[in-house]
XYZ file of C-alpha atoms in Angstrom:
599
model
C 0.163 -0.360 -0.350
C 1.374 3.453 -0.621
C 1.640 6.020 1.588
C 1.719 8.945 -0.078
C 2.033 10.817 3.182
C 5.172 9.720 4.020
C 7.066 11.220 1.140
C 4.606 14.519 1.556
C 6.934 15.295 4.547
C 10.005 14.543 2.587
C 8.792 17.709 -0.178
C 9.366 21.037 0.976
C 8.688 24.758 -0.399
C 10.069 24.773 -2.685
C 9.869 25.311 -7.262
C 11.297 21.912 -8.968
C 9.822 19.110 -10.748
C 8.267 15.728 -9.473
C 8.300 12.300 -10.839
C 5.775 9.188 -10.617
C 7.408 6.057 -10.640
C 4.903 2.626 -10.614
C 4.990 -0.540 -8.986
C 7.791 -1.427 -11.778
C 10.267 1.365 -10.994
C 9.093 3.139 -14.390
C 8.495 7.161 -14.470
C 4.715 7.519 -15.292
C 4.316 12.074 -14.722
C 6.935 14.596 -14.569
C 5.410 17.591 -13.163
C 6.437 21.427 -12.412
C 5.384 23.372 -9.600
C 6.447 26.803 -7.908
C 5.891 24.751 -4.465
C 6.187 21.441 -4.395
C 4.781 20.187 -1.848
C 1.558 22.212 -2.249
C 1.186 21.054 -5.808
C 1.525 17.115 -5.069
C -0.076 17.100 -2.081
C -3.256 19.140 -4.582
C -3.173 14.925 -5.818
C -4.078 13.725 -2.547
C -6.672 15.645 -1.129
C -9.336 13.456 -0.546
C -12.792 14.391 -2.656
C -11.442 16.813 -4.737
C -13.903 17.267 -7.507
C -11.637 18.933 -9.362
C -9.432 15.799 -10.020
C -11.114 13.871 -13.633
C -11.230 9.498 -14.381
C -7.562 10.308 -16.003
C -6.104 11.909 -12.678
C -7.549 9.053 -10.265
C -6.131 6.273 -12.852
C -2.500 7.977 -12.619
C -2.772 8.643 -8.429
C -3.718 5.013 -8.334
C -0.548 3.654 -9.956
C 2.043 5.854 -8.547
C 3.735 4.065 -5.709
C 7.123 6.175 -5.320
C 7.668 10.411 -5.482
C 10.876 11.979 -6.579
C 11.680 15.408 -7.122
C 14.334 17.745 -7.561
C 14.824 21.450 -6.501
C 15.981 24.137 -8.815
C 16.570 27.614 -8.147
C 13.227 29.389 -9.869
C 10.498 28.689 -11.383
C 11.903 28.842 -14.870
C 14.128 26.321 -14.004
C 11.791 24.411 -13.348
C 9.687 24.907 -16.759
C 12.495 24.260 -19.202
C 13.357 21.037 -16.422
C 10.577 19.494 -16.554
C 10.259 19.898 -20.609
C 13.461 18.259 -21.078
C 12.839 15.190 -18.739
C 9.650 14.696 -20.325
C 11.295 14.852 -23.755
C 13.859 12.211 -22.992
C 11.865 9.348 -20.245
C 8.216 10.173 -22.076
C 6.465 9.467 -19.504
C 2.673 7.668 -19.931
C 0.575 9.994 -18.444
C 2.447 13.474 -19.829
C 0.909 15.445 -23.104
C 2.663 14.145 -26.207
C 3.752 17.331 -28.463
C 3.019 15.041 -31.871
C 5.761 16.431 -33.495
C 9.209 14.782 -33.155
C 10.518 14.864 -36.361
C 13.689 16.467 -37.421
C 12.852 19.889 -39.187
C 15.676 20.611 -41.348
C 18.753 24.030 -40.231
C 20.626 26.715 -42.701
C 24.180 25.985 -41.937
C 26.830 28.338 -42.376
C 30.000 26.704 -41.961
C 33.000 27.312 -40.067
C 35.635 27.186 -42.606
C 37.588 29.572 -44.696
C 34.935 31.130 -47.105
C 32.230 29.725 -45.529
C 29.625 27.602 -47.478
C 26.332 28.021 -46.493
C 23.915 24.334 -47.215
C 20.820 22.937 -45.077
C 20.917 20.074 -43.173
C 18.890 18.030 -40.925
C 21.761 17.044 -38.033
C 23.738 19.805 -36.120
C 27.232 19.014 -35.223
C 29.200 20.321 -33.111
C 32.211 21.535 -34.859
C 31.648 25.542 -34.570
C 29.099 26.199 -38.071
C 26.403 28.216 -36.900
C 23.034 27.042 -37.651
C 19.932 29.058 -38.254
C 16.595 27.811 -37.817
C 14.447 25.019 -38.058
C 12.686 25.238 -40.560
C 8.986 23.356 -40.356
C 8.590 24.364 -44.254
C 10.914 22.831 -46.592
C 9.885 24.974 -48.932
C 10.053 28.308 -47.037
C 13.967 26.738 -46.260
C 14.777 26.479 -50.311
C 12.875 30.122 -50.888
C 15.529 31.775 -49.102
C 18.109 29.806 -50.385
C 17.300 29.993 -53.715
C 17.474 34.027 -52.854
C 20.604 33.672 -51.391
C 22.492 31.785 -54.848
C 21.020 34.531 -56.358
C 21.737 37.860 -54.386
C 25.307 36.769 -53.146
C 28.249 35.257 -55.386
C 28.927 32.182 -52.661
C 31.182 29.165 -53.425
C 29.796 25.462 -53.454
C 32.957 23.738 -53.946
C 34.398 21.359 -50.901
C 37.967 22.544 -51.351
C 40.262 23.411 -48.112
C 40.782 27.333 -49.156
C 43.899 27.777 -46.828
C 45.687 30.977 -47.377
C 48.967 28.719 -48.267
C 46.431 26.379 -50.696
C 45.531 29.599 -52.513
C 48.650 31.031 -52.272
C 50.377 27.924 -53.867
C 47.392 27.974 -56.219
C 46.505 24.397 -56.320
C 43.218 25.346 -57.752
C 41.761 26.600 -60.864
C 37.980 28.185 -61.430
C 35.324 26.138 -62.050
C 32.668 26.555 -64.469
C 31.115 27.855 -61.360
C 33.339 30.856 -61.834
C 32.642 30.650 -65.563
C 28.770 32.118 -65.061
C 29.102 34.264 -62.341
C 27.797 32.268 -59.502
C 31.372 32.438 -57.927
C 34.046 35.008 -57.297
C 36.850 32.279 -57.336
C 38.165 32.800 -54.110
C 40.138 29.421 -54.853
C 42.477 31.499 -57.636
C 43.351 34.358 -54.861
C 40.496 36.794 -57.384
C 37.984 37.087 -53.973
C 39.019 38.423 -50.606
C 38.166 36.546 -47.535
C 37.316 40.164 -46.563
C 34.706 40.798 -49.415
C 33.343 36.933 -48.635
C 32.720 37.579 -44.852
C 30.571 40.960 -45.776
C 28.299 38.905 -47.946
C 28.334 36.535 -45.176
C 27.307 38.834 -42.292
C 24.730 40.344 -44.982
C 22.844 36.691 -45.014
C 23.264 36.150 -41.329
C 21.483 39.823 -41.485
C 18.981 38.451 -43.879
C 18.250 35.038 -41.861
C 17.826 37.125 -38.473
C 15.377 39.247 -39.929
C 17.290 42.571 -40.248
C 16.379 42.460 -44.084
C 15.516 46.154 -44.035
C 19.338 47.021 -42.655
C 21.134 45.477 -45.568
C 18.267 46.835 -48.446
C 19.734 50.080 -46.713
C 23.477 49.692 -46.849
C 22.876 48.432 -50.450
C 20.701 51.543 -51.210
C 23.702 53.816 -49.925
C 26.341 51.434 -51.936
C 23.806 51.918 -55.453
C 24.371 55.302 -54.878
C 27.437 55.714 -53.983
C 28.728 53.371 -57.165
C 26.148 55.280 -59.972
C 28.179 58.983 -58.232
C 31.426 57.372 -59.361
C 30.313 56.372 -62.538
C 30.495 52.110 -61.881
C 27.395 51.386 -63.206
C 27.862 47.682 -63.977
C 28.688 47.558 -60.039
C 25.299 49.435 -59.232
C 24.416 47.735 -61.675
C 24.423 44.700 -60.019
C 23.812 45.594 -56.637
C 20.439 47.031 -57.963
C 19.492 43.285 -58.993
C 20.387 42.338 -55.348
C 17.875 44.859 -53.664
C 15.037 44.391 -56.370
C 15.381 40.396 -55.062
C 15.694 41.879 -51.142
C 12.824 43.990 -51.514
C 10.815 41.379 -52.847
C 11.472 38.772 -50.580
C 10.751 41.399 -47.775
C 7.414 42.381 -49.161
C 6.445 38.833 -48.537
C 8.136 38.687 -45.029
C 7.209 41.973 -43.062
C 3.741 42.029 -41.816
C 4.563 44.513 -38.277
C 5.921 47.800 -37.689
C 9.997 46.692 -38.080
C 10.048 48.873 -34.309
C 9.498 45.139 -32.771
C 12.467 44.204 -32.743
C 12.199 40.492 -30.945
C 9.557 38.427 -29.852
C 7.858 35.056 -30.021
C 4.434 34.417 -30.378
C 2.002 31.548 -28.970
C -1.886 30.771 -29.474
C -3.578 28.102 -28.656
C -7.203 26.072 -30.114
C -8.181 23.673 -27.869
C -10.327 20.157 -28.203
C -11.515 17.758 -25.961
C -8.320 16.235 -26.393
C -5.775 17.626 -28.512
C -4.999 21.231 -28.686
C -3.021 22.729 -31.615
C -0.546 25.573 -30.635
C 1.032 28.131 -33.169
C 4.469 30.022 -32.999
C 5.789 33.076 -34.503
C 8.748 34.152 -33.947
C 9.846 37.694 -35.326
C 12.714 39.711 -35.522
C 13.410 43.675 -36.529
C 9.183 43.247 -38.224
C 10.246 40.188 -40.057
C 8.653 36.641 -38.990
C 11.849 34.457 -39.470
C 9.981 31.526 -38.489
C 6.916 30.325 -37.987
C 5.587 26.252 -36.665
C 2.056 24.435 -35.302
C 2.413 21.588 -33.513
C -0.534 19.054 -31.907
C -0.133 18.120 -28.620
C -2.519 14.686 -27.517
C -4.144 15.262 -24.092
C -3.710 13.163 -20.787
C -5.152 14.488 -17.862
C -7.246 16.924 -18.941
C -4.698 19.615 -18.910
C -5.551 23.505 -18.905
C -4.642 25.439 -21.986
C -2.713 26.930 -19.591
C -0.396 24.299 -18.787
C -0.217 22.793 -22.214
C 1.046 26.401 -24.026
C 3.137 26.739 -20.966
C 4.680 23.458 -21.925
C 4.822 24.208 -25.816
C 6.336 27.639 -25.209
C 9.410 25.611 -23.147
C 9.602 23.212 -26.593
C 10.038 25.999 -28.960
C 12.143 28.493 -27.454
C 14.721 25.319 -26.875
C 13.453 23.948 -30.279
C 14.718 27.098 -31.845
C 17.458 28.453 -29.548
C 14.939 31.451 -29.156
C 16.211 33.738 -26.643
C 13.513 37.193 -26.681
C 13.199 38.521 -23.534
C 9.505 39.318 -24.903
C 6.414 36.328 -25.354
C 3.249 37.652 -26.880
C 0.123 35.227 -25.468
C -3.226 34.911 -25.539
C -3.926 34.591 -21.884
C -2.054 34.876 -18.419
C 0.858 32.678 -18.341
C 1.881 31.646 -14.374
C 5.549 31.977 -14.828
C 7.726 34.784 -13.124
C 11.068 35.137 -14.873
C 13.013 38.802 -14.578
C 14.456 37.929 -18.255
C 10.990 37.350 -19.504
C 7.937 39.227 -19.826
C 4.359 38.114 -21.077
C 2.959 40.548 -23.013
C -1.156 40.012 -23.462
C -1.700 43.155 -26.320
C -5.895 44.209 -26.146
C -5.001 46.645 -29.678
C -1.824 47.591 -31.717
C 0.356 45.267 -33.926
C 1.303 42.904 -31.331
C -2.291 42.420 -31.259
C -2.480 42.155 -34.941
C 0.176 39.566 -34.382
C -1.669 37.603 -32.043
C -4.665 37.476 -33.932
C -2.356 36.258 -36.861
C -0.568 33.673 -34.776
C -4.484 32.450 -33.439
C -5.858 32.091 -37.852
C -2.738 30.003 -38.545
C -3.907 27.826 -35.528
C -7.691 27.705 -35.914
C -6.604 26.676 -40.254
C -3.737 23.985 -38.771
C -6.975 22.485 -36.331
C -9.336 22.475 -38.919
C -7.677 20.775 -41.516
C -6.337 18.117 -38.957
C -10.088 17.183 -37.754
C -10.953 17.459 -41.181
C -8.413 15.018 -42.035
C -8.719 13.208 -39.754
C -12.305 12.689 -39.560
C -12.322 11.627 -42.999
C -10.585 8.207 -42.177
C -12.940 8.061 -38.827
C -16.302 8.911 -40.144
C -17.203 7.738 -36.263
C -15.122 10.231 -34.515
C -16.447 13.438 -36.055
C -19.821 12.201 -34.669
C -18.937 11.718 -31.068
C -16.788 14.879 -31.649
C -19.841 16.909 -32.458
C -22.385 15.479 -29.930
C -19.809 15.897 -27.324
C -19.576 19.138 -28.248
C -23.897 19.925 -29.005
C -24.062 18.129 -25.113
C -21.393 21.203 -24.055
C -23.372 23.936 -25.867
C -26.669 23.185 -24.956
C -25.643 22.067 -21.504
C -27.125 18.926 -21.831
C -26.738 15.373 -18.809
C -26.507 13.437 -22.290
C -24.783 12.864 -25.756
C -28.167 14.025 -28.446
C -27.984 11.256 -30.754
C -31.702 11.228 -31.122
C -33.226 14.769 -31.144
C -36.479 15.326 -32.641
C -37.930 19.044 -34.129
C -41.411 19.842 -34.008
C -42.764 23.300 -36.278
C -46.743 23.925 -37.348
C -48.426 24.731 -40.345
C -52.058 26.640 -41.165
C -53.311 28.809 -44.106
C -55.506 31.343 -42.293
C -56.408 29.055 -39.942
C -57.480 26.416 -41.887
C -55.396 22.893 -42.538
C -53.229 23.135 -39.915
C -50.728 20.725 -39.759
C -47.556 19.629 -37.236
C -44.524 18.194 -38.368
C -41.810 15.915 -36.769
C -38.802 15.905 -38.664
C -36.170 13.228 -36.642
C -32.540 13.197 -37.074
C -30.047 10.502 -35.599
C -26.106 11.083 -34.581
C -27.137 14.680 -36.096
C -28.255 13.844 -39.002
C -31.713 13.129 -40.659
C -33.573 9.788 -40.429
C -36.148 10.296 -42.788
C -37.613 7.375 -42.302
C -39.062 8.285 -39.000
C -40.113 11.740 -40.012
C -44.167 12.117 -38.958
C -46.895 14.534 -40.294
C -50.077 14.834 -38.124
C -53.456 16.217 -39.055
C -55.240 18.432 -35.979
C -57.942 17.367 -34.205
C -58.692 19.332 -31.645
C -57.835 23.015 -32.610
C -59.951 25.392 -33.777
C -59.213 27.838 -35.640
C -55.317 29.621 -35.647
C -54.026 28.832 -32.323
C -50.554 27.600 -32.837
C -49.797 27.249 -28.823
C -52.777 24.831 -29.111
C -51.643 23.105 -31.933
C -47.728 22.397 -30.434
C -49.572 21.091 -27.053
C -51.560 18.590 -28.906
C -48.478 17.442 -31.132
C -45.954 16.955 -28.927
C -48.875 14.762 -26.936
C -49.960 12.691 -30.050
C -46.163 12.105 -30.531
C -45.349 10.858 -26.902
C -48.097 9.122 -25.451
C -47.608 6.861 -29.048
C -44.141 6.540 -28.063
C -44.548 5.621 -24.822
C -47.539 3.158 -25.595
C -44.957 1.507 -27.733
C -42.581 1.652 -25.404
C -39.979 3.183 -27.606
C -37.071 5.111 -26.801
C -37.154 9.006 -26.128
C -35.069 11.117 -27.622
C -32.585 13.159 -25.332
C -33.202 16.503 -27.062
C -36.402 17.893 -27.934
C -36.638 21.235 -30.090
C -39.494 23.503 -30.686
C -39.732 25.706 -34.168
C -40.632 28.845 -31.671
C -40.429 31.277 -29.107
C -41.574 30.986 -25.305
C -45.322 30.543 -26.147
C -44.662 27.340 -28.118
C -41.988 25.913 -26.032
C -44.240 26.364 -22.946
C -47.002 24.261 -24.969
C -44.646 21.931 -25.060
C -43.894 21.318 -21.996
C -47.037 21.260 -20.474
C -47.528 18.269 -22.507
C -44.379 16.320 -21.713
C -45.705 17.605 -18.109
C -48.900 15.886 -18.297
C -47.436 12.259 -20.189
C -44.705 12.488 -16.872
C -41.611 12.328 -18.801
C -40.542 16.431 -18.864
C -37.853 15.216 -16.387
C -36.632 12.614 -18.676
C -35.513 14.885 -21.307
C -33.798 18.338 -22.934
C -36.570 20.483 -24.427
C -35.365 23.840 -26.265
C -37.430 26.643 -28.317
C -35.408 28.368 -31.446
C -37.070 31.973 -32.370
C -36.692 32.615 -36.176
C -35.627 36.157 -35.965
C -32.200 36.526 -33.672
C -31.406 32.955 -33.647
C -32.014 32.605 -29.997
C -32.157 29.497 -27.908
C -34.633 29.383 -24.829
C -34.839 26.637 -22.478
C -38.432 26.377 -20.156
C -37.878 28.530 -16.852
C -34.419 30.492 -17.933
C -35.858 34.376 -18.844
C -32.915 35.217 -21.133
C -32.155 32.994 -24.213
C -28.929 31.301 -25.367
C -27.099 32.855 -27.784
C -24.598 30.883 -29.828
C -21.941 31.958 -32.063
C -23.174 32.366 -35.613
C -20.796 29.943 -36.821
C -21.037 27.179 -34.250
C -21.337 23.839 -35.734
C -24.125 23.616 -32.775
C -26.176 26.258 -34.127
C -26.557 24.566 -37.518
C -27.018 21.372 -36.599
C -30.202 23.140 -34.565
C -30.632 25.149 -37.537
C -31.097 22.319 -40.156
C -33.243 20.652 -37.960
C -35.746 24.077 -37.935
C -35.189 24.305 -41.578
C -36.102 20.689 -42.259
C -39.028 20.409 -39.871
C -40.299 23.431 -41.531
C -39.705 22.375 -45.363
C -41.749 18.844 -44.301
C -44.463 20.428 -43.122
C -44.971 22.951 -45.606
C -45.185 20.217 -48.155
C -47.319 18.597 -46.058
C -49.724 21.250 -45.160
C -49.626 22.025 -49.563
C -50.356 18.845 -50.057
C -53.452 18.927 -48.112
C -54.231 22.755 -48.971
C -54.357 21.640 -52.917
C -56.098 18.298 -52.263
C -59.059 20.591 -50.085
C -59.704 23.041 -52.927
C -59.637 20.242 -55.407
C -61.938 18.198 -53.795
C -63.755 21.513 -53.361
C -64.246 22.171 -56.843
C -65.019 18.889 -58.027
C -67.279 18.344 -55.314
C -69.896 21.045 -56.366
C -70.824 19.351 -59.234
C -74.103 17.725 -58.839
C -73.777 14.229 -58.154
C -70.334 13.866 -57.105
C -69.334 13.227 -53.761
C -66.694 13.536 -51.695
C -65.967 9.556 -52.594
C -66.081 10.069 -56.478
C -64.045 13.349 -56.146
C -61.076 11.204 -54.444
C -61.285 8.579 -56.865
C -61.051 10.672 -59.830
C -58.256 12.632 -58.333
C -56.636 9.512 -57.243
C -56.061 8.651 -61.203
C -56.170 11.680 -62.487
C -54.246 13.153 -60.148
C -55.199 16.881 -61.116
C -58.951 18.625 -61.617
C -57.351 20.374 -65.787
C -56.740 16.556 -65.996
C -60.235 15.592 -65.277
C -61.770 18.393 -67.566
C -59.813 18.174 -70.452
C -60.922 13.365 -69.640
C -63.212 12.061 -71.655
C -66.449 10.249 -71.234
C -64.679 7.369 -72.466
C -62.037 7.804 -69.633
C -64.748 9.110 -67.106
C -66.944 5.546 -67.577
C -63.670 4.220 -66.457
C -64.108 6.272 -62.456
C -67.547 6.796 -62.208
C -70.701 5.992 -63.983
C -72.296 7.454 -67.224
C -74.946 9.566 -65.222
C -71.728 11.458 -63.100
C -69.598 11.374 -65.994
C -71.959 13.465 -67.947
C -72.723 16.045 -65.187
C -69.242 16.392 -65.146
C -68.955 17.204 -68.942
C -71.721 19.243 -68.685
C -70.316 20.943 -65.684
C -67.063 21.928 -67.186
C -68.084 23.177 -70.820
C -70.902 25.488 -68.807
C -68.070 26.927 -66.856
C -66.268 27.477 -69.911
């Protein structure tokens, strides 16, 4: 039996990380804390309603607790990330993006080459990146190749080798892609100036490079060196074009990291933008699989640590969508409300929402049942239901100036129409245009029959109408004794407001909400189905009345004629011989005389 009290007595009120072990000695969870004792104690508080089912499973498997004290909360934050990546504990969130991204490397050598690689070697070379988009990386390398004449060979260009004349210029020199430092035709100082400019571009300082180029163009033109001016002008135009695609904020924002998060029930998505001198130089979005119902704050803190470590970021300012509970004198967390920084946050959020949408759509195409479960779970949450709304029924009434009143019911199962379960009701007990009484009758008759036939009740009833129609439906449900066995809401057409029985104020869902779209689909389908039946009944009533005006033609004969000829117009056009197939000779002559006289 695990006695947590013994372990808690040894844990201090200090910042650090804690590790939970199972009975096989494996690390199953790693966490960080400002105060280790308080944080670890919180897992073992009895009757803690905040602890979810997954966390309870974790707690039941803990057989040992170890901890490491650090100097600050930030140190705990970084150490936690490092240990999670190393041990991959079962109950920690999984960062689902462990593939090796490419880097641009400036080699540590005389006349450095610039290449790309997926492996970082500690050889003194300068690595810039990583680049989550290979296409982005190659576009930058193409820009460098077009703008700067750098060597691509792997010759050992040491001063003694060059002085000894060991090398000869290759085709790259002949076509103007290299200045042949191998033959001493380019000085190391001149080559280094190009490398310094490239470093500035890769670090987002493109505007500074452009400014210096403009000065050099003016100098060259002033000294009548038009060939050099032309070469510099081409480089200037390339860099300006590149900058126009990259710069999205004021260049006064020198160096910031931007993070946003979009969360679902089981996963979350975090976007990262790195901004240098008004230019986004790196961007990436990752997916995080939840393990213990972690909060967005916890997930974002973990992702920030991962991204800053991955990109070797030293930014002093981090822009986030909400307050992060991390205190560090070296880092400033900003939650912008307006201005350029808010625009950056909005851009990051737009990226993460797009990534989330694509990932979910891709996954749901392969697993349709997952989409249904997610949608129903969202509806349950949005509509404050106690059960998943797998079976929903929606009622609508139709009448024409108080005549031909009908009610319709449509059924959705797993958020999709189940047309075989649609039903119509001819109103029996209501006289005149009384929408409330019509709704009361329809709801009563529907669920009285369901109870009599021992069928399953829906989890949700939607009433097309406002408070009045909803109250009428509730009245019938109470009469039948099933009001507390299901949920019922009303939807008002004008503002798409959702009403709950007994609530004074309506619920307003986001206009783009999937939940609202399903409710609207229900309402529109009920209206379409009801109107179709109502028109048919109204048309039949009007046409039958016209035929019944003919002496000797009663209701039964009129129905037979309409059933056979499909319309009054075709009855009018029928010959005596055709009419005799339905009615007797006397009735046929009467019909012909009636329509001939009318014409």
